[in-house]
Structures are given as structure tokens and as C-alpha cells.
Coordinates of C-alpha atoms in Angstrom, one line a residue:
Chain A
M157 CA -32.2 7.0 44.5
A158 CA -33.1 8.9 41.3
I159 CA -34.5 12.4 41.8
P160 CA -38.1 12.4 41.1
V161 CA -40.1 13.7 38.3
T162 CA -41.3 17.2 40.2
Q163 CA -43.5 20.3 39.2
L164 CA -39.7 22.2 38.7
H165 CA -38.8 20.1 36.4
I166 CA -41.9 20.4 34.5
L167 CA -41.7 23.5 35.1
R168 CA -38.4 23.3 33.2
M169 CA -39.7 21.9 30.8
L170 CA -42.6 24.4 29.8
L171 CA -39.9 27.1 29.6
Q172 CA -37.3 24.8 27.3
A173 CA -40.2 24.4 24.9
D174 CA -40.9 28.2 24.8
Q175 CA -37.4 28.5 25.1
N176 CA -37.5 26.3 21.8
L177 CA -40.6 27.7 19.6
S178 CA -39.8 31.3 20.4
G179 CA -36.2 31.0 18.8
L180 CA -37.5 28.7 15.9
Q181 CA -40.3 31.6 15.5
G182 CA -37.0 33.7 15.4
D183 CA -34.1 31.7 13.6
M184 CA -36.5 30.9 10.4
R185 CA -37.6 34.9 10.7
S186 CA -34.1 35.9 10.8
N187 CA -32.0 33.3 8.4
A188 CA -34.9 34.2 6.3
L189 CA -34.3 37.8 5.9
T190 CA -30.2 37.0 6.3
W191 CA -30.8 34.4 3.1
R192 CA -32.6 37.3 1.1
A193 CA -29.7 39.8 2.1
V194 CA -27.1 37.6 0.6
A195 CA -28.4 36.5 -2.3
V196 CA -29.5 39.7 -2.8
A197 CA -26.1 40.7 -3.0
Q198 CA -25.3 37.4 -4.6
S199 CA -22.0 36.8 -1.7
Q200 CA -23.0 33.9 -1.9
P201 CA -23.4 31.0 -5.0
A202 CA -26.9 30.3 -5.1
A203 CA -26.0 26.4 -4.1
T204 CA -24.8 27.2 -1.1
L205 CA -27.3 29.5 0.2
A206 CA -29.5 26.0 -0.9
L207 CA -27.2 23.5 0.9
W208 CA -27.9 26.1 4.6
M209 CA -31.3 26.0 3.8
N210 CA -31.6 22.6 3.5
D211 CA -29.9 22.3 6.2
A212 CA -31.8 24.8 8.4
A213 CA -35.1 22.7 7.5
V214 CA -33.6 19.4 8.7
Q215 CA -33.0 21.5 12.2
Y216 CA -35.7 22.8 12.4
Q217 CA -37.3 19.8 12.1
A218 CA -35.7 18.3 14.8
R219 CA -36.8 21.1 16.7
L220 CA -39.9 20.6 16.1
G221 CA -39.6 17.1 16.8
W222 CA -38.7 17.9 20.2
I223 CA -42.2 19.3 21.0
S224 CA -44.1 16.0 19.2
T225 CA -41.4 13.7 21.2
A226 CA -43.0 15.6 24.4
Q227 CA -46.0 15.5 24.1
A228 CA -46.7 11.8 23.1
D229 CA -45.3 10.8 26.8
A230 CA -48.1 10.0 28.1
V231 CA -46.2 11.1 31.7
I232 CA -44.9 13.6 30.8
W233 CA -47.4 16.1 29.1
P234 CA -50.5 16.3 30.7
K235 CA -47.7 17.0 33.6
L236 CA -47.3 19.9 31.5
S237 CA -50.7 20.6 30.7
A238 CA -52.0 20.6 33.7
L239 CA -49.0 23.4 34.2
W240 CA -49.7 25.6 31.5
A241 CA -53.5 25.2 32.1
L242 CA -53.4 26.6 35.8
M243 CA -51.5 29.8 33.3
G244 CA -54.3 29.9 31.5
G245 CA -53.0 28.2 28.7
T246 CA -54.4 24.9 26.4
A247 CA -53.0 23.2 23.9
A248 CA -54.0 25.0 21.4
D249 CA -51.5 27.6 22.4
F250 CA -49.1 24.9 21.0
N251 CA -50.2 24.0 18.1
N252 CA -50.7 27.6 16.6
V253 CA -47.2 27.6 17.0
T254 CA -46.8 24.9 16.1
T255 CA -48.8 24.3 12.5
P256 CA -47.5 27.5 11.0
L257 CA -43.3 26.5 12.0
K258 CA -44.1 22.7 10.5
A259 CA -45.3 24.4 7.1
V260 CA -42.2 26.6 7.0
A261 CA -39.8 23.4 7.9
D262 CA -42.1 21.0 6.0
Q263 CA -41.7 23.0 2.5
L264 CA -38.4 24.4 2.8
G265 CA -36.4 21.3 2.1
P266 CA -38.9 20.7 -1.5
A267 CA -39.0 24.3 -2.3
A268 CA -36.8 25.0 -5.7
K269 CA -33.9 26.6 -4.5
T270 CA -31.5 26.6 -8.0
T271 CA -31.9 30.7 -8.3
Y272 CA -31.2 33.6 -7.0
A273 CA -35.1 34.3 -8.0
Q274 CA -36.2 31.6 -6.0
I275 CA -34.3 32.1 -3.2
I276 CA -35.8 35.4 -3.0
G277 CA -39.0 34.3 -3.3
V278 CA -38.9 31.1 -1.0
C279 CA -37.8 34.1 2.3
D280 CA -40.3 36.1 1.1
Q281 CA -42.7 33.6 1.8
I282 CA -41.5 32.6 5.2
T283 CA -41.4 36.4 6.3
T284 CA -44.7 36.8 4.7
A285 CA -45.3 33.3 7.1
I286 CA -43.5 34.3 10.5
N287 CA -43.8 37.3 12.0
A288 CA -40.9 38.4 14.9
P289 CA -41.6 36.9 18.5
L290 CA -43.4 38.9 20.9
S291 CA -40.6 40.7 23.0
L292 CA -40.0 43.0 25.4
W293 CA -36.4 44.4 24.1
P294 CA -36.1 45.0 20.5
E295 CA -34.3 42.4 18.6
Chain B
M273 CA -25.9 21.2 8.7
A274 CA -23.7 23.1 6.8
Y275 CA -20.5 23.0 9.1
P276 CA -17.9 24.8 9.6
Q277 CA -19.6 26.9 11.2
G278 CA -17.8 30.1 13.1
I279 CA -19.5 32.7 15.6
N280 CA -18.7 35.8 16.0
F281 CA -19.9 36.8 19.7
R282 CA -20.8 40.7 20.2
S283 CA -23.1 43.1 21.0
T284 CA -24.7 44.7 17.8
L285 CA -24.8 42.3 14.8
G286 CA -24.9 45.1 12.3
Y287 CA -21.0 46.2 13.9
V288 CA -19.2 44.6 11.4
T289 CA -20.1 42.1 8.4
D290 CA -19.7 38.2 8.9
G291 CA -17.8 35.9 6.9
A292 CA -19.5 33.9 5.0
N293 CA -19.8 30.3 7.2
E294 CA -20.2 32.8 10.6
N295 CA -22.6 33.9 12.5
F296 CA -23.6 36.5 15.1
E297 CA -23.6 35.3 19.0
A298 CA -25.9 38.5 20.4
A299 CA -26.1 36.5 23.5
G300 CA -28.0 38.7 26.0
G301 CA -29.5 34.9 27.8
V302 CA -29.5 31.2 27.0
T303 CA -30.2 30.8 23.1
Y304 CA -29.2 27.4 22.7
P305 CA -31.5 26.3 20.5
R306 CA -30.4 28.7 17.9
T307 CA -29.7 27.9 14.4
T308 CA -27.7 29.2 12.3
A309 CA -27.9 30.2 8.8
Q310 CA -25.5 27.8 8.0
G311 CA -28.2 25.6 9.8
N312 CA -26.6 25.0 12.4
T313 CA -28.2 24.3 15.6
V314 CA -25.8 26.5 18.8
G315 CA -26.1 28.4 21.5
W316 CA -25.7 29.3 24.4
E317 CA -26.5 27.1 27.4
Q318 CA -26.6 29.5 30.1
S319 CA -27.5 33.2 30.7
V320 CA -24.5 35.6 29.3
G321 CA -25.2 38.4 30.4
N322 CA -22.2 40.6 29.2
T323 CA -21.8 41.0 25.7
R324 CA -19.6 44.0 24.2
D325 CA -18.8 45.9 20.5
R326 CA -15.1 46.5 21.0
N327 CA -13.1 47.5 18.1
S328 CA -15.1 47.3 15.1
A329 CA -11.1 48.1 12.5
L330 CA -10.5 45.0 14.2
D331 CA -11.0 41.0 11.9
R332 CA -15.0 40.6 12.6
R333 CA -13.9 37.4 14.3
L334 CA -12.3 40.1 17.3
A335 CA -14.0 42.9 16.7
G336 CA -16.1 42.0 20.1
V337 CA -16.9 40.0 23.2
H338 CA -19.0 38.0 25.2
F339 CA -17.9 37.6 29.5
F340 CA -18.7 35.9 32.9
N341 CA -17.9 34.8 35.3
T342 CA -19.7 31.5 36.1
Q343 CA -19.4 28.4 34.3
T344 CA -20.4 28.6 31.5
D345 CA -21.0 26.3 28.0
F346 CA -20.8 27.9 24.3
R347 CA -22.5 24.3 22.5
F348 CA -22.7 23.4 18.8
D349 CA -24.5 20.4 17.9
L350 CA -22.6 18.5 15.7
P351 CA -23.7 16.6 12.0
S352 CA -22.7 13.2 13.7
A353 CA -19.7 12.0 15.4
G354 CA -16.0 12.1 14.2
S355 CA -13.5 14.5 13.7
Y356 CA -13.7 18.1 14.4
S357 CA -11.6 20.9 13.6
V358 CA -12.5 23.9 16.5
R359 CA -10.3 27.2 16.8
L360 CA -10.6 30.0 19.5
A361 CA -10.1 33.6 20.1
A362 CA -10.3 33.7 23.6
G363 CA -9.4 37.8 24.3
D364 CA -10.6 41.1 23.9
A365 CA -10.1 44.3 21.9
S366 CA -9.6 46.7 24.9
N367 CA -9.1 44.6 28.2
G368 CA -7.5 41.5 29.5
N369 CA -8.6 39.1 31.3
D370 CA -9.1 35.0 32.1
T371 CA -8.6 33.3 29.1
V372 CA -10.2 29.5 31.2
W373 CA -11.7 27.7 27.8
S374 CA -12.1 23.2 27.5
L375 CA -13.3 21.8 24.3
L376 CA -16.2 19.3 25.9
D377 CA -17.7 15.9 24.0
T378 CA -21.3 16.6 26.0
T379 CA -19.7 16.2 29.3
T380 CA -16.9 14.2 28.4
V381 CA -13.5 16.8 28.6
L382 CA -11.8 16.4 24.9
Q383 CA -8.9 19.0 25.9
S384 CA -7.9 22.3 27.6
L385 CA -7.5 24.8 24.9
A386 CA -6.6 27.8 26.5
T387 CA -5.6 29.1 29.9
G388 CA -4.2 31.3 32.3
T389 CA -5.2 35.0 31.4
S390 CA -4.8 37.8 28.4
T391 CA -3.9 41.4 27.8
A392 CA -5.8 43.9 26.1
G393 CA -6.3 43.6 22.1
N394 CA -4.6 39.5 22.1
F395 CA -6.1 36.8 22.0
K396 CA -5.5 33.3 23.3
D397 CA -5.7 30.6 20.6
A398 CA -7.1 27.1 20.9
T399 CA -3.7 25.7 21.5
D400 CA -3.3 27.8 24.5
T401 CA -1.1 30.4 22.2
L402 CA -1.2 33.9 23.0
L403 CA -1.7 36.0 19.8
S404 CA -1.6 39.8 19.2
A405 CA -5.0 40.8 17.6
A406 CA -2.9 41.7 14.3
A407 CA -1.2 37.6 14.2
W408 CA -4.4 35.9 15.3
P409 CA -6.3 35.7 12.0
G410 CA -3.0 34.3 9.8
S411 CA -1.3 32.6 13.3
N412 CA -4.2 31.1 15.1
T413 CA -4.3 26.9 15.2
A414 CA -6.3 24.8 15.4
V415 CA -6.8 21.7 17.0
T416 CA -8.2 18.6 15.8
K417 CA -10.3 16.0 17.7
T418 CA -12.6 13.1 17.9
F419 CA -16.1 12.8 19.3
S420 CA -18.3 9.8 20.0
T421 CA -21.4 12.0 20.2
T422 CA -23.1 15.4 18.8
I423 CA -22.2 17.7 21.2
C424 CA -19.5 20.3 21.2
R425 CA -19.1 22.1 23.6
F426 CA -16.9 25.1 24.7
R427 CA -16.9 25.9 28.5
G428 CA -15.5 28.7 30.3
A429 CA -14.8 28.4 33.5
T430 CA -15.8 29.7 36.6
V431 CA -13.1 32.5 37.5
G432 CA -12.7 34.9 39.4
V433 CA -12.8 37.9 37.4
A434 CA -14.2 37.5 33.7
N435 CA -13.7 34.6 31.4
Q436 CA -14.0 36.3 27.7
I437 CA -14.7 34.9 24.6
A438 CA -14.1 36.6 20.9
H439 CA -14.9 33.7 17.9
A440 CA -15.2 30.5 18.5
Y441 CA -15.5 28.0 14.9
V442 CA -16.4 24.0 14.3
E443 CA -15.3 22.3 10.7
S444 CA -15.8 18.7 10.7
A445 CA -12.1 17.5 9.3
G446 CA -14.0 14.9 7.4
G447 CA -15.6 15.5 4.5
A448 CA -19.2 16.2 4.7
S449 CA -21.8 14.6 2.3
N450 CA -22.6 15.7 -1.3
T451 CA -19.1 15.9 -1.4
A452 CA -17.6 15.3 -5.1
I453 CA -14.9 13.2 -5.5
N454 CA -12.7 15.1 -8.3
P455 CA -9.6 14.4 -7.5
G456 CA -8.0 16.7 -9.9
V457 CA -4.5 16.5 -10.6
G458 CA -3.7 14.4 -7.5
S459 CA -4.9 11.3 -6.8
V460 CA -8.2 9.7 -4.5
A461 CA -7.6 6.4 -2.2
I462 CA -10.1 4.6 -0.7
T463 CA -8.8 1.2 1.1
G464 CA -9.6 -0.4 4.0
H465 CA -12.5 -3.5 4.6
V466 CA -16.0 -2.5 2.5
P467 CA -14.3 0.8 1.1
T468 CA -17.0 1.5 -1.1
V469 CA -18.6 5.0 -3.4
A470 CA -21.7 5.6 -3.2
Q471 CA -22.8 8.3 -5.5
T472 CA -26.4 9.5 -6.7
A473 CA -28.0 10.5 -9.6
N474 CA -26.1 13.3 -11.5
Q475 CA -22.4 13.1 -9.9
S476 CA -19.6 11.6 -11.7
L477 CA -15.9 9.4 -10.8
T478 CA -13.5 12.1 -13.3
P479 CA -10.3 12.0 -11.6
S480 CA -8.8 14.1 -14.3
A481 CA -5.0 13.8 -14.6
G482 CA -4.9 12.2 -12.0
S483 CA -5.7 8.9 -10.6
I484 CA -8.5 7.0 -8.6
G485 CA -8.0 3.7 -7.4
I486 CA -10.2 1.5 -4.8
T487 CA -8.8 -1.1 -2.5
G488 CA -9.8 -3.9 0.2
Y489 CA -11.7 -6.3 0.8
A490 CA -15.3 -5.9 -1.4
P491 CA -13.9 -2.7 -2.7
T492 CA -17.7 -1.2 -5.0
I493 CA -18.5 1.3 -7.3
S494 CA -22.0 1.7 -8.1
Q495 CA -23.5 4.2 -9.7
P496 CA -26.1 5.6 -12.1
Q497 CA -22.6 7.5 -14.4
S498 CA -20.1 6.7 -16.8
I499 CA -17.1 6.1 -14.6
T500 CA -14.7 8.2 -17.3
A501 CA -10.9 8.4 -16.5
G502 CA -10.0 10.4 -18.6
G503 CA -6.3 11.5 -19.1
G504 CA -5.8 8.7 -16.1
T505 CA -6.8 5.4 -15.2
I506 CA -9.5 4.3 -13.1
S507 CA -8.7 0.9 -10.6
I508 CA -10.5 -1.3 -8.5
T509 CA -8.4 -4.3 -6.4
G510 CA -9.3 -6.7 -4.5
Y511 CA -11.6 -9.2 -2.5
A512 CA -14.6 -9.4 -5.1
P513 CA -14.2 -5.8 -6.3
T514 CA -17.4 -5.2 -7.9
I515 CA -18.5 -2.8 -11.2
T516 CA -21.9 -2.3 -11.6
Q517 CA -24.1 0.2 -13.7
G518 CA -27.7 0.4 -14.7
I519 CA -28.9 0.7 -18.4
T520 CA -27.3 3.3 -20.8
T521 CA -24.5 4.1 -19.3
S522 CA -20.7 2.8 -20.9
I523 CA -17.2 2.3 -19.1
V524 CA -15.7 4.0 -21.4
P525 CA -11.2 4.4 -20.2
G526 CA -10.7 6.7 -23.3
V527 CA -6.4 6.8 -23.3
G528 CA -5.8 5.8 -20.5
A529 CA -6.6 1.8 -18.5
L530 CA -9.8 0.3 -16.6
A531 CA -8.6 -2.4 -14.8
I532 CA -10.4 -4.6 -12.7
T533 CA -8.3 -7.4 -10.9
G534 CA -8.2 -9.5 -8.0
Y535 CA -10.6 -12.5 -7.2
A536 CA -13.4 -13.0 -8.2
P537 CA -13.4 -9.3 -10.3
S538 CA -16.6 -9.3 -12.8
I539 CA -18.5 -6.8 -14.7
A540 CA -22.0 -7.3 -15.0
Q541 CA -23.8 -4.9 -17.2
S542 CA -27.4 -5.1 -19.0
A543 CA -28.5 -4.8 -22.8
N544 CA -27.5 -2.0 -25.0
Q545 CA -23.5 -1.5 -23.5
F546 CA -20.3 -1.6 -24.4
V547 CA -17.3 -2.9 -22.8
A548 CA -15.0 0.0 -25.1
P549 CA -11.3 0.4 -24.5
G550 CA -10.5 2.8 -27.4
V551 CA -6.8 3.8 -27.4
G552 CA -6.0 1.9 -23.9
A553 CA -6.7 -1.3 -22.7
L554 CA -9.6 -3.4 -21.0
T555 CA -8.0 -6.0 -18.1
L556 CA -9.4 -8.6 -16.5
S557 CA -6.8 -10.7 -14.6
G558 CA -7.3 -12.9 -11.1
Y559 CA -9.1 -15.5 -10.4
A560 CA -11.9 -16.5 -12.4
P561 CA -12.2 -13.4 -13.6
T562 CA -15.2 -12.9 -16.2
L563 CA -17.4 -11.0 -18.5
A564 CA -21.0 -11.9 -18.6
Q565 CA -22.7 -9.8 -21.2
T566 CA -26.4 -10.1 -22.8
A567 CA -27.8 -10.1 -26.1
N568 CA -26.4 -7.4 -29.0
Q569 CA -23.0 -6.9 -27.4
A570 CA -20.2 -6.1 -28.6
I571 CA -16.4 -6.8 -26.8
L572 CA -14.8 -4.2 -29.1
P573 CA -11.6 -2.9 -29.1
G574 CA -10.9 -1.0 -31.5
A575 CA -7.1 -0.3 -31.6
G576 CA -6.6 -1.3 -28.1
V577 CA -6.6 -4.5 -26.6
L578 CA -9.3 -6.9 -25.0
V579 CA -7.0 -9.1 -21.8
V580 CA -8.2 -11.7 -20.5
T581 CA -6.4 -13.7 -18.3
G582 CA -5.8 -15.5 -14.8
Y583 CA -7.4 -18.8 -13.0
A584 CA -10.4 -20.3 -15.2
P585 CA -11.3 -16.4 -17.7
T586 CA -14.3 -17.1 -19.3
V587 CA -15.5 -14.7 -21.8
T588 CA -20.2 -16.2 -22.0
Q589 CA -22.0 -14.3 -24.8
A590 CA -25.6 -15.3 -25.9
S591 CA -27.3 -16.4 -29.1
S592 CA -27.7 -13.5 -31.9
S593 CA -25.1 -11.7 -32.9
P594 CA -22.2 -12.0 -30.2
N595 CA -19.0 -10.5 -31.3
L596 CA -15.5 -10.8 -31.3
T597 CA -13.7 -8.9 -33.5
P598 CA -10.4 -7.0 -32.7
G599 CA -10.8 -4.9 -35.3
A600 CA -7.1 -3.9 -35.3
G601 CA -6.2 -4.9 -32.0
Q602 CA -6.2 -8.3 -30.6
L603 CA -8.6 -10.8 -28.5
T604 CA -6.1 -12.7 -26.2
I605 CA -7.3 -15.6 -23.7
T606 CA -4.9 -16.7 -21.9
G607 CA -4.0 -19.1 -18.4
Y608 CA -6.1 -22.0 -17.2
E609 CA -8.3 -23.6 -19.6
P610 CA -9.5 -20.9 -20.6
T611 CA -13.0 -20.9 -22.5
V612 CA -14.7 -18.6 -24.5
T613 CA -18.6 -19.9 -25.6
Q614 CA -20.9 -18.5 -28.0
S615 CA -24.1 -19.9 -28.8
G616 CA -26.5 -19.7 -31.8
G617 CA -25.3 -17.9 -35.5
A618 CA -21.7 -17.2 -35.2
G619 CA -18.4 -19.3 -35.6
R620 CA -17.8 -22.4 -37.3
P621 CA -17.0 -25.7 -36.1
K622 CA -14.2 -27.3 -36.9
R623 CA -14.2 -29.0 -40.1
K624 CA -14.2 -32.5 -40.8
P625 CA -11.3 -34.7 -42.7
F626 CA -14.1 -36.0 -46.0
Q627 CA -16.0 -33.9 -47.3
V628 CA -18.9 -35.7 -49.4
E629 CA -20.8 -34.2 -52.4
T630 CA -24.3 -35.9 -52.1
S631 CA -27.5 -34.4 -53.7
R632 CA -28.3 -33.5 -50.3
G633 CA -25.6 -31.2 -49.7
V634 CA -21.7 -31.6 -48.4
L635 CA -21.8 -33.4 -45.9
E636 CA -18.4 -33.9 -43.4
V637 CA -17.8 -36.7 -42.0
D638 CA -14.3 -38.6 -39.7
T639 CA -14.0 -42.1 -41.3
L640 CA -13.8 -43.9 -44.3
D641 CA -16.2 -45.7 -43.0
E642 CA -18.6 -43.4 -42.3
V643 CA -18.1 -42.1 -46.0
A644 CA -18.9 -45.3 -47.8
D645 CA -21.9 -45.8 -45.4
I646 CA -23.3 -42.4 -47.3
V647 CA -22.2 -43.7 -50.6
R648 CA -24.3 -46.6 -50.3
A649 CA -27.4 -44.5 -49.1
E650 CA -27.2 -42.5 -51.8
K651 CA -27.5 -45.8 -54.5
R652 CA -30.6 -46.6 -53.1
R653 CA -32.1 -43.5 -53.9
P654 CA -35.1 -42.7 -56.7
K655 CA -33.0 -40.7 -58.6
A656 CA -29.2 -41.1 -56.6
A657 CA -27.0 -38.2 -58.3
P658 CA -23.2 -38.6 -58.5
V659 CA -20.9 -38.4 -55.7
E660 CA -18.0 -37.4 -55.0
V661 CA -15.5 -37.4 -52.4
K662 CA -12.8 -34.5 -51.1
L663 CA -10.4 -34.7 -48.4
G664 CA -8.6 -31.6 -47.0
G665 CA -10.7 -30.9 -49.5
I666 CA -9.2 -32.4 -52.6
K667 CA -10.8 -34.4 -54.3
V668 CA -10.1 -38.5 -54.2
S669 CA -12.9 -39.8 -55.8
T670 CA -14.7 -39.9 -59.3
P671 CA -18.5 -39.0 -59.4
S672 CA -20.1 -41.9 -59.7
L673 CA -23.1 -44.0 -58.8
K674 CA -20.2 -46.3 -57.0
P675 CA -17.9 -43.8 -56.7
Q676 CA -14.0 -45.4 -55.9
I677 CA -12.5 -44.1 -53.5
D678 CA -9.1 -43.0 -54.5
Y679 CA -7.3 -44.3 -51.7
K680 CA -3.7 -44.2 -53.7
A681 CA -4.0 -40.1 -54.0
I682 CA -5.3 -40.5 -50.1
E683 CA -2.1 -42.2 -49.8
A684 CA -0.7 -39.5 -51.7
R685 CA -1.5 -37.0 -49.8
M686 CA -0.8 -38.0 -46.2
R687 CA 2.7 -38.3 -48.3
A688 CA 3.2 -36.0 -49.1
E689 CA 2.9 -34.3 -46.4
V690 CA 5.1 -36.2 -44.4
Q691 CA 7.3 -35.6 -46.5
A692 CA 6.7 -32.4 -45.7
E693 CA 7.6 -31.8 -42.4
M694 CA 10.9 -34.4 -42.3
D695 CA 11.8 -31.1 -44.9
D696 CA 10.7 -28.6 -42.6
E697 CA 13.0 -29.9 -39.6
E698 CA 15.8 -31.6 -42.1
E699 CA 16.4 -27.3 -43.1
L700 CA 15.7 -26.9 -38.8
L701 CA 19.1 -28.8 -39.0
M702 CA 21.1 -27.5 -41.0
M703 CA 21.0 -24.4 -39.6
L704 CA 20.7 -25.9 -36.5
L705 CA 24.7 -27.2 -37.4

């Protein structure tokens, strides 16, 4: 007999959503800082950097897609939303996080990245738009 | 995803400088999913509480360590199923401990990578070989496995004391996207069922000093750009091999050859291209090879050769300005029932034996009866003009309203031709005897 979906599983999904989105926020910012440093040092060809950035954009979209897939689940998401509401959270909390992340993911791929200057400009835009996630300890 | 991807396990980002395709893993907890600077998603799927910076004087990949004693997986999300090579450094610059690692394809164990334990300053590689810190960078051996899924896991087993890892590395064993095909000094061979080379704009297929061969069932090249053999060759063989190119591109073998063989090989080009082997040869052979061109193209082998051979080879050119001019080379069409079909404005039909000069111009006919019909028609005209008849270009009548066919002249000419043939045969017999 299959194990039914319980609040334990819903809690797990809620924690995974946090892990995913907080991690994505951190990754977008840290990767932008890394790419910027590499572009300034010109330690990698601009084309290589552009390839990394384009591949990261794809991965960012995939990770955001996990959230939108869960939001589209008519069985799971209402239970998750209900658990989240017990903690004082709202649906807007998710949108407030995913919207700026999705904007970066959408714009990163098509952005002009053929020169180091362009790459640095893109990275600066990302770090301006995405601050580091709240953390108990230095990250 | 931009593979290869190396992961260096330590405590502090700035402790050492990671390599070009490497990323620092800080752990401290569950880190999956984490997108690296190379655009790959990786991470610990279980919490790893022990991280250390050990020795910055060592290779950056061996400078730190993560360790734990319960089953823990480090996950790489692969871009696709396929063949991948993995490397491992399981050990600790400062301590000896357990090194029990397996490679998983999602949940399927592909291979045991390392077993047993290591000693301080030594590291097990992916083949369970214990190497010193000095030897590992140049001597570690990769293991190549085929993944049927897109999840690669390095699994550290539950051990009595502590399992440890300093470095993990995954590399595609096949070609990734956006890989150029430039054999340089060498060759690129694509074979099998429906082998294809599909390139988008701005790539070229340039063998340089080597060759590019595409064989098999229905091999194809689809490009909007040129195919330039340079100092080598491009060959496409097999069942229904095809080259399809958009407008304004050319097939120019340069110093070399462009050969298309097999069953129904074809070149199909739209307007404004040319097939110019230059100094070389353009060969189409096999079953029903075809060259099909629309108006205003030329087939000009220039200083080379254009050869179309095989069963029912055809050259079809549209009307207006079709041109088959070998220049300083030759144009050869051989095989079973070869045909050249040209329409409109080019070439001359085979000449008929009798030429009758009339007021309407020169009429060519096959028989004396037709000559007589023309003469009678001219007589009935209001202003009949003299009619002159020629046989093979030689006059055989006197111009008059009632031209007389000089049958004697015709007979004399025919006798002279027969005699000339007999003289040739007699001379040949004398030579043989």
C-alpha cells in the first residue's frame, strides 16, 4: 500500500521550497560575483564566461520551474499553502521571492555577453537586483 | 550545463584558488540544489557537518576535506543521459580515514570507486588506487560510465569512523553542444544509421589538412554556410546521401575533391549558386546520380573535370542560358542511358542532309521527296526565286525556277565517301599484315 501524502511530506516540500529559493537567491548573487571577478581578471575567455552564464540561466529557470510546477499542483499546493499560512505566511511571500529571481533568469540568457565589459555590466545588474538571502551566519 | 565540473571540498572559499572548471563546496548542511558558476546544479543531499581547510600548499583539489560517518550523497545533475568520466580524491591531507565511495546513476550503483581506508596525505582515486598528494594530480585515473538518467551521485557509505572526500569531478565523455567540428590535422568520421551533421548559422565544416567523412544510411549535411574542403576532402556516401544548402552558398572543393556517391546521391541548389571544382574534380556517381539546377547557373569545371556516371545519370538544366562549358577541362557523362536535357536557346539540333535555299531562307530536310515538295511550292509563289539545293553543304543543283537535282553529283559524292572508307580499311589491313 502506497504511503499517503501527509503533513510530514507537505512540510518536507515547504522546506525544500525554502532550500531551493533561498539557495537560488544566493547562487545568483555569488555566481554573478564570481563571473565578474573572472571578467575583471580576464582569466577565462569571454566566450567561456558567456557559456557558463547561459547554462546557469537555464538551470535557474529549471529550479524556478520546480516551484511553478508545485504551484500548479491542485492537490499539493493548497496543503502547502495552508501549512504556510499557519506560520503566518502568504502566497505573496513566494511571488515576492520568485518574481525578481525569474526576472534575472529571463534576462540573463539573452543579455549581450560578448565582451568583458558587457559581462561585467550584466553581473552588476544581477547583484543590484539580487541581495544575499538572510542568514544566521556569514556566508 | 557546462561540463566538465570539478568540486573542491573544503571549509573556506578563499583558502585556495579553484581551477577553471571547478567550484568550491562549503557544505555545513544540505546544499542541493546549488548552481555553480559553470552553470551546473550540484550539492550534498544530506547534511555534512564536518568541513576543513588542511594544506594550501597542496594541489587546490586536495587542500581541504569534508568528512562524515553516515551515508551521504553528493549529486551532479547531468545535462543528458550518456557517457561520463568521473574522478575522485578520497582522503585527507592530515589524517587517515575511511574511503568507501560508489558511483550511482540515480539509485543504480554503477561502480565501486574506492574502498578501505587511506593514510594521512594520501588519496584514493576513482580506481581505488592510493596515491600520494604529490602523485594524485598527474596520476589519478578516471572511470567512464554510461548513465541512463541525468542524476550522478557520489555516495559515501556509512562507516565506523569517518568517510572523507577532497575532490569530485565529472566530465562528459561525448561531445557537448556548440562543439565545433574541426578535425585540423586528422579526420572526423560519422557513420551508422542516419548520421547527421546539423549546424546553425556561423559554423563551418572545414577539414583543413584532414578529411571529413559521412557514411551510412541517409547521411545528411544541412547547413546554411559553405562546405570548404580546403587542402583535404569531403566525402558523403551511402544510401541517398544529400547536401542541402540555402541560397548564396557554394560547394567549392578548392584543391581537393568533392565526391558524392551511393544510391541516388543528389545536389539540389536554388538560384545563384555554382558548382565549381576549380582545380580538382566534382564527381557524382552511383545509381541515378543527379544534378538539378534552376536557371542561370553554369557547370564549369574550369581547369578540372566534371564527371557524372552510373545508372541513368542525368544533367537537367532549365531554359535560358544553360551552359555546359568545360573550359580547359572536360565534361564527361557515361553509364547506362546517360542524358543531357537542355531547353531553349542553347545548342543546335542535328543537321539534316539536304539544305534548300529558298526565298524564305534555308530549309533542312531529310529526303529528296521533301526537296521536290519545296521546289514545287516555290514555283507557285507570286515572285518565285531561284532555289538551290545542297547535300551535306555541297551544292547539288543549279539555281533556277526548275532546279534540276544533280543526281550524278549526289552519286559521285556518295562513291567518294565509300571509297574513302575502303581506302582506310585497306591501309589498316596493310599495317596489320
